Amino acid sequence: MGKHSLQKESRLPNSVKGAIVMGAMAATTTGAFPAVTATAATVDIPGIGKFDVPDQFAPQVDQFNQAVKNVAPNGFQAGNPGNQWQLPEIQNPFEQKPSGPANIALAAAETKVGAQYSWGASGPYSFDCSGLVQWAYKQAGVELPRTSFEQSHVGAPVAFEDLQPGDIVITNGGGHVGIYAGDNQLLNAVQSGTPVSYTPLRPDQVVTARRVV
């Protein structure tokens, strides 16, 4: 717990003060606080006090303090039942955004970078191109057909300029497939002698791209 210095005019019990501070910062941390350093950020709760928290939360603290100034320009009296002011919500830096199957598949494929290419293999230790795509999407709970030709018909078509990480990209006249990794990079089991890796992707290489949702 971070150290704190209470304002003299506050008459709330310590247990209530602590509960208010924890409620104020609930959206910015989960679990125990790290140790407070000499450069700790200070949360200023009107009518309650100033509390030091780890400096890694400085952006959230600044956001909170600014929100307090915006919504309570005339001050805030703790314990006033007629006061409707509420502590502002601030973004939780630990909140994990939900991932769709494409993102999960890409993340799974990334764990196989360096795995050996083997024609007809579909993991988990070696792959051919369509085997890698099939295996990666299976980790996301999506069953794909086995060959690159069959995979070229799944999902919905996507234009090159609209590609998003996790989209399936068919190249080489329909004979090769990989997973788009963003920044014009294709994550794929390239060919015999070349391990699973990222390779540059150009628009003229793409036969079709598909999005599985």
CSV table of N, CA and C in Angstrom, one decimal, residues 112 114-118 121 125-128 189 193-196:
chain,number,residue,atom,x,y,z
A,112,LYS,N,5.5,-20.4,-33.1
A,112,LYS,CA,6.1,-21.5,-34.0
A,112,LYS,C,7.2,-20.9,-34.9
A,114,GLY,N,10.5,-20.3,-36.3
A,114,GLY,CA,11.7,-21.2,-36.2
A,114,GLY,C,11.4,-22.6,-36.4
A,115,ALA,N,10.1,-23.0,-36.3
A,115,ALA,CA,9.8,-24.5,-36.5
A,115,ALA,C,10.1,-24.9,-38.0
A,116,GLN,N,10.5,-26.1,-38.1
A,116,GLN,CA,10.9,-26.6,-39.4
A,116,GLN,C,9.8,-26.8,-40.4
A,117,TYR,N,10.0,-26.6,-41.7
A,117,TYR,CA,9.1,-26.9,-42.7
A,117,TYR,C,9.1,-28.3,-43.1
A,118,SER,N,8.0,-29.0,-43.2
A,118,SER,CA,7.9,-30.3,-43.6
A,118,SER,C,6.6,-30.5,-44.4
A,121,ALA,N,3.0,-31.7,-43.1
A,121,ALA,CA,2.9,-31.6,-41.6
A,121,ALA,C,2.0,-30.5,-41.2
A,125,TYR,N,5.3,-29.6,-34.2
A,125,TYR,CA,6.7,-29.3,-34.3
A,125,TYR,C,7.2,-29.0,-35.6
A,126,SER,N,6.5,-29.3,-36.7
A,126,SER,CA,6.8,-29.0,-38.0
A,126,SER,C,5.6,-28.8,-38.8
A,127,PHE,N,5.7,-28.0,-39.9
A,127,PHE,CA,4.5,-27.6,-40.7
A,127,PHE,C,4.8,-27.4,-42.1
A,128,ASP,N,3.8,-27.6,-43.0
A,128,ASP,CA,3.8,-26.9,-44.3
A,128,ASP,C,2.9,-25.7,-44.2
A,189,ALA,N,5.0,-20.8,-43.1
A,189,ALA,CA,5.9,-21.9,-43.3
A,189,ALA,C,6.3,-21.8,-44.8
A,193,GLY,N,13.6,-26.4,-46.1
A,193,GLY,CA,14.9,-25.8,-45.8
A,193,GLY,C,14.8,-24.4,-45.1
A,194,THR,N,13.6,-23.8,-45.1
A,194,THR,CA,13.4,-22.5,-44.5
A,194,THR,C,12.4,-22.7,-43.3
A,195,PRO,N,12.7,-22.3,-42.1
A,195,PRO,CA,11.8,-22.5,-41.0
A,195,PRO,C,10.6,-21.5,-41.1
A,196,VAL,N,9.6,-21.7,-40.2
A,196,VAL,CA,8.5,-20.7,-40.1
A,196,VAL,C,9.1,-19.3,-39.8
